[in-house]
Short mmCIF file of N, CA and C in Angstrom, two decimals:
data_model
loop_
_atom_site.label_atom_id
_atom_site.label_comp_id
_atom_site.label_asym_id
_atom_site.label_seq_id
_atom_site.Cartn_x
_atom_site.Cartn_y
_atom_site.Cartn_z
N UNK Y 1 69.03 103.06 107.52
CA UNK Y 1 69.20 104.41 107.02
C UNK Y 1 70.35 104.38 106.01
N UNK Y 2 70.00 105.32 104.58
CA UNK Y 2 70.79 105.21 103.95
C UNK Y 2 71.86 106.28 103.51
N UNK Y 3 73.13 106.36 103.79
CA UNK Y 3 73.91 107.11 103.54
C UNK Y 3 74.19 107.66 102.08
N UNK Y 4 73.98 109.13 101.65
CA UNK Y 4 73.98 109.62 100.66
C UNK Y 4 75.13 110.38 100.07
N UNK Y 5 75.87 110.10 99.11
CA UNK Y 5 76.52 111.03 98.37
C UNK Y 5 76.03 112.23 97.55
N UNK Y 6 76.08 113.32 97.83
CA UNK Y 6 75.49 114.55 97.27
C UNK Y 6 76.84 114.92 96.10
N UNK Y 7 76.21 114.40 94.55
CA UNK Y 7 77.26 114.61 93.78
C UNK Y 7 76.01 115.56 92.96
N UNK Y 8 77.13 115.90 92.06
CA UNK Y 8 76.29 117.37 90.76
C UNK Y 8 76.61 116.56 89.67
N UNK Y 9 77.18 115.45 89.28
CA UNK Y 9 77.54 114.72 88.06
C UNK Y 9 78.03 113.44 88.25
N UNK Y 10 77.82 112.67 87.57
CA UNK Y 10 78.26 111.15 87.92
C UNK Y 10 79.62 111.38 87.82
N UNK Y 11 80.54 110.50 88.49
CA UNK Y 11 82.03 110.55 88.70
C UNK Y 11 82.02 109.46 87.55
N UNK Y 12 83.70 109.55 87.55
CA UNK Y 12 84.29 108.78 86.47
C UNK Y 12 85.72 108.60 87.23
N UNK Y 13 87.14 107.57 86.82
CA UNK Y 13 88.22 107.82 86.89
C UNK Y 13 88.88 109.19 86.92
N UNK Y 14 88.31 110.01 85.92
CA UNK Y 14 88.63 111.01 85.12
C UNK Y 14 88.30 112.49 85.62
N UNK Y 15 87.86 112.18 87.27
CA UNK Y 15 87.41 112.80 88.04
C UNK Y 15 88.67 113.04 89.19
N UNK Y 16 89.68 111.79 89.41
CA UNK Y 16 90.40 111.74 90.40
C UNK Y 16 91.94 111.55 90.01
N UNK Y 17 92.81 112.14 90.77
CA UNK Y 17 93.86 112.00 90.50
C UNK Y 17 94.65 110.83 91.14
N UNK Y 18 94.81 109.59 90.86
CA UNK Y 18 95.62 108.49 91.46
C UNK Y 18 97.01 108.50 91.92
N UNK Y 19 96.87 108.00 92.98
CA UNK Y 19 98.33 107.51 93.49
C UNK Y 19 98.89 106.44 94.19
N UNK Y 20 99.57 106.00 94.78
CA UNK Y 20 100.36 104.91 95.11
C UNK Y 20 99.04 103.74 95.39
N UNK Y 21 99.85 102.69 95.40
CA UNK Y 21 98.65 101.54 95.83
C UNK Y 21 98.58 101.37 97.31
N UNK Y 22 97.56 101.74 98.31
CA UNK Y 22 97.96 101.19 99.72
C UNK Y 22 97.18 100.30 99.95
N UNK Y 23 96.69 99.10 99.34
CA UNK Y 23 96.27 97.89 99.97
C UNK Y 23 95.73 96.93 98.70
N UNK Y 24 95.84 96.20 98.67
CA UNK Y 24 95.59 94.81 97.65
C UNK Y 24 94.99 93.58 98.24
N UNK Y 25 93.55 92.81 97.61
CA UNK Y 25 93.32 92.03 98.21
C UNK Y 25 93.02 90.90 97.60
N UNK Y 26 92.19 90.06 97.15
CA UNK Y 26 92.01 88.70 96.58
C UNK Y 26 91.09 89.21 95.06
N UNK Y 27 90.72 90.03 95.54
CA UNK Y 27 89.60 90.50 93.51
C UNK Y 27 90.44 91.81 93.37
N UNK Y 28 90.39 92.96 94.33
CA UNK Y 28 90.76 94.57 94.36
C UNK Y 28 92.04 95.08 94.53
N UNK Y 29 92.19 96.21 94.27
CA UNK Y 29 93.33 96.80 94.58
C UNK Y 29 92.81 98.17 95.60
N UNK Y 30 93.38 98.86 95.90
CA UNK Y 30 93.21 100.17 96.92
C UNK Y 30 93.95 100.89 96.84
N UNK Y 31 93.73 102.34 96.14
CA UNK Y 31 94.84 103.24 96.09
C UNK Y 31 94.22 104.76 96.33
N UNK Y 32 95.49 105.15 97.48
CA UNK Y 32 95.21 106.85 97.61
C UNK Y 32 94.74 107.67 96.23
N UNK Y 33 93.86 108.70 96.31
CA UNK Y 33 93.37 109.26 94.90
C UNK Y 33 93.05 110.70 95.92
N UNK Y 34 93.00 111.80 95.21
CA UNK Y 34 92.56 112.95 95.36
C UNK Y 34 91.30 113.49 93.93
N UNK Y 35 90.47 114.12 94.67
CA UNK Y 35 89.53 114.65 94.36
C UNK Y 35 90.34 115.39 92.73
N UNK Y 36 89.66 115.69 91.55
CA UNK Y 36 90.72 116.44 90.57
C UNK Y 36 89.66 117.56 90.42
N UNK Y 37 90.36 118.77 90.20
CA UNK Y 37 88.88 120.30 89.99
C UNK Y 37 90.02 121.07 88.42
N UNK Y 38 89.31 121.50 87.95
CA UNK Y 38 89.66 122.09 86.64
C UNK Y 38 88.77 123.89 86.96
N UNK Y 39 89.80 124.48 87.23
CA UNK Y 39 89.26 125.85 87.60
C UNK Y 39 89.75 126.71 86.51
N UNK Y 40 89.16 127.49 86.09
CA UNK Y 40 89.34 128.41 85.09
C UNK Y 40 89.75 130.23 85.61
N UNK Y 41 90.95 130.57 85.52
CA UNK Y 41 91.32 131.58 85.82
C UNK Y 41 91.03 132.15 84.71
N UNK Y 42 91.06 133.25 84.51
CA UNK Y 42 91.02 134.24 83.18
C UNK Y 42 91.12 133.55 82.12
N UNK Y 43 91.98 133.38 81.01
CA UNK Y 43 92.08 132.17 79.84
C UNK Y 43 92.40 131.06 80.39
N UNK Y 44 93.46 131.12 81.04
CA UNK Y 44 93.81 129.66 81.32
C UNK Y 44 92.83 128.93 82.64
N UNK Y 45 92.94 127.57 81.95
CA UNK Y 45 92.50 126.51 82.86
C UNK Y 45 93.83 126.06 83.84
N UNK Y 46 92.87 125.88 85.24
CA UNK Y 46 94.30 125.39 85.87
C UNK Y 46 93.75 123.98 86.26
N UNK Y 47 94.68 123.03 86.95
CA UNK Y 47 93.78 121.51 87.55
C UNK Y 47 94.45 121.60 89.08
N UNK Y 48 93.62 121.59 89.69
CA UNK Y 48 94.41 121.12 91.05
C UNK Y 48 93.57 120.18 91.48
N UNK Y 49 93.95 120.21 92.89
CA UNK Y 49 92.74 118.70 93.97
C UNK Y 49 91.92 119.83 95.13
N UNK Y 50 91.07 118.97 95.24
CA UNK Y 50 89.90 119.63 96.60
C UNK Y 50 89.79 118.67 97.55
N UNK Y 51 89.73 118.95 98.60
CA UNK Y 51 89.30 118.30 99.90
C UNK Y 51 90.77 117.72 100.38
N UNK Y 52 90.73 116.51 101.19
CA UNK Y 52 91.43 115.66 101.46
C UNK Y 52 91.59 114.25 100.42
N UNK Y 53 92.58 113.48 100.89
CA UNK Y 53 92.48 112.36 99.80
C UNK Y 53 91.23 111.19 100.16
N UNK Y 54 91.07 109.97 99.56
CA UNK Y 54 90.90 109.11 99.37
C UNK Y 54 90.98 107.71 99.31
N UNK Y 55 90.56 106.85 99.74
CA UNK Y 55 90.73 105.49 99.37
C UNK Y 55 90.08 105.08 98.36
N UNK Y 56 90.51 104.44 97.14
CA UNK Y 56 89.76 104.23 95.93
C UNK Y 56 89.75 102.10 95.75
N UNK Y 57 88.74 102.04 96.37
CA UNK Y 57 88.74 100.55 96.04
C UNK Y 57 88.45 100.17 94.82
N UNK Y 58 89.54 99.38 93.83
CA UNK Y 58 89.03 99.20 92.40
C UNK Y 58 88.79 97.74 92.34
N UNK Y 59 88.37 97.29 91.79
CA UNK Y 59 87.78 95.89 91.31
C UNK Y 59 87.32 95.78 90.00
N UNK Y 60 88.21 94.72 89.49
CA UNK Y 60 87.88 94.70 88.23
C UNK Y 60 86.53 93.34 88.18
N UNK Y 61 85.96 94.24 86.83
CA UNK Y 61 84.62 93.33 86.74
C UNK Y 61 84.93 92.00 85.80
N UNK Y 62 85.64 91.65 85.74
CA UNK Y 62 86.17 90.55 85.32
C UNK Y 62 86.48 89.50 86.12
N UNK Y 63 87.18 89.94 87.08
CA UNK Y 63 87.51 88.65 88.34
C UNK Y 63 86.06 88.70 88.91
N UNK Y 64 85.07 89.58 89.30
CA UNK Y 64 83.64 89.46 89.66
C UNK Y 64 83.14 88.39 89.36
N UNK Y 65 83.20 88.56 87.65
CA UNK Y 65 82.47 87.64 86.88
C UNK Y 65 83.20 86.24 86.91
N UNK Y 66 84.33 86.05 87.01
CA UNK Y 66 84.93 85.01 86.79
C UNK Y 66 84.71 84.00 87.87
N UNK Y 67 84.93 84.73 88.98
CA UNK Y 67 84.46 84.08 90.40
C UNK Y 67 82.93 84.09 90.65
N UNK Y 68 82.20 84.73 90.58
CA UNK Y 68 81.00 84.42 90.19
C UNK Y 68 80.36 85.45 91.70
N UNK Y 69 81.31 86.41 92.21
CA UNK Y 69 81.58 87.32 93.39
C UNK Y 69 80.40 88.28 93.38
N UNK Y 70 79.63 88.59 92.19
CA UNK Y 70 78.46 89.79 92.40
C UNK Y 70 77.70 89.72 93.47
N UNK Y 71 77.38 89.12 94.16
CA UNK Y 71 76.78 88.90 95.08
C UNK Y 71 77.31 89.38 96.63
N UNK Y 72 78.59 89.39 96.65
CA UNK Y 72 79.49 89.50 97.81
C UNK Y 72 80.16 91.27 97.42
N UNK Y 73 79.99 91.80 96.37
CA UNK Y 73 80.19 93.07 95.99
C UNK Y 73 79.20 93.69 96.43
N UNK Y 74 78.18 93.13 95.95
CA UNK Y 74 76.18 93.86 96.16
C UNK Y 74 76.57 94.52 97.61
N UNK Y 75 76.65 93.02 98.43
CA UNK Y 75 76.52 93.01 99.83
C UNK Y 75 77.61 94.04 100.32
N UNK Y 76 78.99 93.97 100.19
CA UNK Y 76 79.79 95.07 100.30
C UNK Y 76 79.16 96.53 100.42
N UNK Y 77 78.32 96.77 99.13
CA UNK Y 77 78.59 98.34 99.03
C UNK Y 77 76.99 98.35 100.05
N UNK Y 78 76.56 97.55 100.18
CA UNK Y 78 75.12 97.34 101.06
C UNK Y 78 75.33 98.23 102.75
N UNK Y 79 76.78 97.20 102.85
CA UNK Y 79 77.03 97.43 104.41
C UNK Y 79 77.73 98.52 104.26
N UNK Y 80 78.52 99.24 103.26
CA UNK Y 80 79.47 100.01 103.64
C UNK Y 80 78.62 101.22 103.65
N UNK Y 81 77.32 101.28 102.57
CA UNK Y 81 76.33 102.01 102.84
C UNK Y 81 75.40 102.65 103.53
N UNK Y 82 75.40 101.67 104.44
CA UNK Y 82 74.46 101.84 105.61
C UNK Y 82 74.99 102.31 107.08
N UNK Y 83 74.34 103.11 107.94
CA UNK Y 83 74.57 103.49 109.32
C UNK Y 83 74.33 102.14 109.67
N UNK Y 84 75.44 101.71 110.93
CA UNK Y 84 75.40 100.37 111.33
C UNK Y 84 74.67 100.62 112.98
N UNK Y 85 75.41 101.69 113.25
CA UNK Y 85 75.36 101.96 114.42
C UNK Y 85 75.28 103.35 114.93
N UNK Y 86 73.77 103.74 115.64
CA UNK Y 86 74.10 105.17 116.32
C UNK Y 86 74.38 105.73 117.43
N UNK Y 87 74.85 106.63 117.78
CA UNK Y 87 75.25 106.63 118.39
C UNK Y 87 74.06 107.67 119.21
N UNK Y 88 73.77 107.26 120.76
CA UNK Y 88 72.50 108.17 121.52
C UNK Y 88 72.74 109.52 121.44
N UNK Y 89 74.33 109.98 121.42
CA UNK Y 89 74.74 111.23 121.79
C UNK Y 89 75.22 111.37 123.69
N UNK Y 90 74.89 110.33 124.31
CA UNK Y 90 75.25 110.48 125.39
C UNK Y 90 76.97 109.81 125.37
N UNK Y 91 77.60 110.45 125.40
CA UNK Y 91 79.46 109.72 125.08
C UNK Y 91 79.21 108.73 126.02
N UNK Y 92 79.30 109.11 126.98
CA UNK Y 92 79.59 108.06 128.42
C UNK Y 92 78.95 106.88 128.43
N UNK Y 93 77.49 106.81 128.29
CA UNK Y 93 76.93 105.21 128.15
C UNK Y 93 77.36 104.74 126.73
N UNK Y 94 77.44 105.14 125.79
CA UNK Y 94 77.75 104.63 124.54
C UNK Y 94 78.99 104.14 124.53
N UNK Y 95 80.13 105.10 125.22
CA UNK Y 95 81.84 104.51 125.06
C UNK Y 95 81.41 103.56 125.79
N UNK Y 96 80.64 103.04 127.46
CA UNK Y 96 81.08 102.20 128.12
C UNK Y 96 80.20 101.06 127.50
N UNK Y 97 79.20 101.19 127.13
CA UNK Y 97 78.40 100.27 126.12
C UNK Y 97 79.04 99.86 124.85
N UNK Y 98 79.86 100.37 124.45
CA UNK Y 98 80.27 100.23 122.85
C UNK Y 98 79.19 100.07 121.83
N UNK Y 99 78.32 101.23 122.09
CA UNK Y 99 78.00 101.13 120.69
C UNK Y 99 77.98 101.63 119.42
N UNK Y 100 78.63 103.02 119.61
CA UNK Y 100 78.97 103.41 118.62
C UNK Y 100 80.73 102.68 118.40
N UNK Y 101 81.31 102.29 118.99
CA UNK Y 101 82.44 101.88 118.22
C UNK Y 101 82.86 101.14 117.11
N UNK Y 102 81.57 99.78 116.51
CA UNK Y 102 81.88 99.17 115.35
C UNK Y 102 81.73 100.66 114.26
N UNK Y 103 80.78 101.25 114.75
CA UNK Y 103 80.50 102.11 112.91
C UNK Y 103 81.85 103.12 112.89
N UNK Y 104 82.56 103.56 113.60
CA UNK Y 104 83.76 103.97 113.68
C UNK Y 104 84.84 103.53 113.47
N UNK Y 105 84.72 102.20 112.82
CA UNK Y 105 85.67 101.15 112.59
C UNK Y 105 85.18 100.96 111.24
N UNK Y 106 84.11 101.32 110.32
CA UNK Y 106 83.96 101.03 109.01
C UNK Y 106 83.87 102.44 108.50
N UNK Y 107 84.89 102.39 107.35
CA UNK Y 107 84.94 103.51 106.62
C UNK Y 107 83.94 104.20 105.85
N UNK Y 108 83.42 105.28 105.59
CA UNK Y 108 83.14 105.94 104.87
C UNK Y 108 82.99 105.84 103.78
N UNK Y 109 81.87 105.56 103.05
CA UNK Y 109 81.56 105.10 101.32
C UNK Y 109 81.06 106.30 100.89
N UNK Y 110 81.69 107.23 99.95
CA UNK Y 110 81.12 108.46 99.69
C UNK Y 110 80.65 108.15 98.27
N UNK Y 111 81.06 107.28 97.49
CA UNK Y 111 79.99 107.61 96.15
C UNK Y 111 80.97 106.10 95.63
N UNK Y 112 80.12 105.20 94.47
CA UNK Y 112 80.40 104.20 93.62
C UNK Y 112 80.35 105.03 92.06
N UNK Y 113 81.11 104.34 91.23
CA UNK Y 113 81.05 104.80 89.99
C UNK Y 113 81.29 103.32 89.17
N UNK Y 114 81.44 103.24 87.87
CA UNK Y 114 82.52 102.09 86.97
C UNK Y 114 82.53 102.64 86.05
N UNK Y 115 83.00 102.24 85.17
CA UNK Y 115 83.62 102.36 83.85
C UNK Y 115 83.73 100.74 83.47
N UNK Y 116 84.55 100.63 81.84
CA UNK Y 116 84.49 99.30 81.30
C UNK Y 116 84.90 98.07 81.69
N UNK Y 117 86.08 98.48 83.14
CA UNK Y 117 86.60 97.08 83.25
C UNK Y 117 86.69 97.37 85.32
N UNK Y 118 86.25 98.19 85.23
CA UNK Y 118 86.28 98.46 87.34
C UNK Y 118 85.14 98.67 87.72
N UNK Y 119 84.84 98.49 88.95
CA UNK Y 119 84.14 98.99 89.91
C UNK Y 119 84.84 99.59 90.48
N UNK Y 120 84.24 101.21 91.21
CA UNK Y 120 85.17 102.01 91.95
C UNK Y 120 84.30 102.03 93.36
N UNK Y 121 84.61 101.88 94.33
CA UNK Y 121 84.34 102.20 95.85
C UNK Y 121 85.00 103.48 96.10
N UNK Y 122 84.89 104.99 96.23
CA UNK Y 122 85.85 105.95 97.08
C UNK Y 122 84.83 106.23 98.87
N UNK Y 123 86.22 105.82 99.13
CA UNK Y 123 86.11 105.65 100.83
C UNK Y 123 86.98 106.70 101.45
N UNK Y 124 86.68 106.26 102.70
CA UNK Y 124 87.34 107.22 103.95
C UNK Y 124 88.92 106.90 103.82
N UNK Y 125 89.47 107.98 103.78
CA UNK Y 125 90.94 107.24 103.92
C UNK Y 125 91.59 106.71 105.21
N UNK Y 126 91.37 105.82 105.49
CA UNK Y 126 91.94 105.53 106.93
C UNK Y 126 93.29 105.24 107.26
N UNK Y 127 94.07 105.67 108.16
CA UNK Y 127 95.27 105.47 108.07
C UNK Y 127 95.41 104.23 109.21
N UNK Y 128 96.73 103.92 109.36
CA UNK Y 128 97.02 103.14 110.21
C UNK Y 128 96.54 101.75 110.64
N UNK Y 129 96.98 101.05 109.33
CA UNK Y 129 97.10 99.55 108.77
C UNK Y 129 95.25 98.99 108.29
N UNK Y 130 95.25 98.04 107.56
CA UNK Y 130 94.34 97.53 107.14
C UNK Y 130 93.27 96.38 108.07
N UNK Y 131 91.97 95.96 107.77
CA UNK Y 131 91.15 95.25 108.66
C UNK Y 131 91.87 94.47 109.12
N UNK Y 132 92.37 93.67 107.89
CA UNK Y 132 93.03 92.30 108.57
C UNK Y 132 94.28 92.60 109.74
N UNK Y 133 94.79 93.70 109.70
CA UNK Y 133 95.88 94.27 110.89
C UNK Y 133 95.23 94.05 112.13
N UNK Y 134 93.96 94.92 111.96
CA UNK Y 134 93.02 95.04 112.95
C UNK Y 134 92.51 93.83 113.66
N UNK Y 135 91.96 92.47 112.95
CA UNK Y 135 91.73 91.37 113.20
C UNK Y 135 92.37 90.57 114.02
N UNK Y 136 94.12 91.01 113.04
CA UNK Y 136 95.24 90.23 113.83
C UNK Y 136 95.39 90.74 115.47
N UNK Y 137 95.30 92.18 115.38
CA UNK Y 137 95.34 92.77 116.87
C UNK Y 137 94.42 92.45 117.40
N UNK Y 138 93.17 92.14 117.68
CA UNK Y 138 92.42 91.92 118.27
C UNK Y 138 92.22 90.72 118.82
N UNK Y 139 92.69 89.36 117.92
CA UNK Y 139 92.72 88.01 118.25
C UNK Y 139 94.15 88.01 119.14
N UNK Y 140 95.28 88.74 119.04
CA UNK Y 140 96.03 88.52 120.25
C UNK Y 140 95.33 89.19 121.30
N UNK Y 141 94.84 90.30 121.29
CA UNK Y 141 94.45 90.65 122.41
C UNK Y 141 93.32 89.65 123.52
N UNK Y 142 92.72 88.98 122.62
CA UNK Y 142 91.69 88.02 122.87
C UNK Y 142 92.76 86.92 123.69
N UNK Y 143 93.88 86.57 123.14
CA UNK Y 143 94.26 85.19 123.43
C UNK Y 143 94.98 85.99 124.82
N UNK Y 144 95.62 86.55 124.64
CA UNK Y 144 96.29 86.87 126.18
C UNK Y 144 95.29 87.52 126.84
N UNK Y 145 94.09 87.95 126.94
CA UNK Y 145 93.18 87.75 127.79
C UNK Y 145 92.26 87.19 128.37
N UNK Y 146 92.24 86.07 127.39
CA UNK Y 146 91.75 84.70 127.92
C UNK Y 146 92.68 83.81 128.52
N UNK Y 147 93.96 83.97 128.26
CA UNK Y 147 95.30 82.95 129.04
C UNK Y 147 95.07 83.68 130.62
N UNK Y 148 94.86 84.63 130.99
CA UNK Y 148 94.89 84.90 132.30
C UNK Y 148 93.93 84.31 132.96
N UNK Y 149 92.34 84.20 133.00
CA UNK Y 149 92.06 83.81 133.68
C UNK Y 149 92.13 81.82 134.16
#
């Protein structure tokens, strides 16, 4: 099943207002962005932001190409696209089953755009550290729960 962005116009940069960088990785960068709206009061135009913020994964199409990575991008926006996991609606067998917990662990892909030198991903903004944080916590948790028995 495929997850849909309901936009009225193709996005652009020029759509969002940028800010700080919160995560950097081997091709991309990741930075908070807010939604940008241009509302028209009487004569004047005003600009503010709508909604909540953003995670804006950028990637330039240059390191893509250079590394030869299109393929591992495709696949990216493939999975980030897709429902991984549903959930029955019954909480109780599902929490003790885990199965809705991986898709609750992958963010939110609300719409792709580019321009001349990026690819844009805007995602869920998730707070409170990055995958690889997550990875790291989980492999200790693994090792001191395998040292016990």
């Amino acid at each position: 099943m495929m997850a849909t962005a309901v936009v009225a116009h193709s996005l652009s940069p020029s759509d969002f207002l940028f800010g700080p960088i919160i995560g950097e990785g081997r091709f991309g960068t990741v930075v908070y962005a807010e939604r940008r709206v241009i509302a028209n009061t009487n004569t004047q135009a005003q600009e503010g932001v709508i909604g909540n913020g953003y995670a804006i994964k950028m990637i330039p199409k240059s390191e893509i190409l250079r590394h030869n990575q299109l393929h591992v991008v495709l696949m990216e926006k493939r999975i980030l696209s897709e429902t991984l996991f549903q959930s029955n609606g019954d909480d109780e067998s599902s929490s003790s089953a885990g199965a809705a917990a991986p898709a609750s662990m992958i963010p939110k892909l609300f719409c792709c755009f580019h321009d001349d030198s990026y690819l844009y991903f805007v995602l869920e903004l998730c707070t409170g550290g990055t995958m690889i944080d997550l990875f790291h916590y989980c492999g200790k948790l693994k090792k001191r729960g395998g040292s016990r028995s």
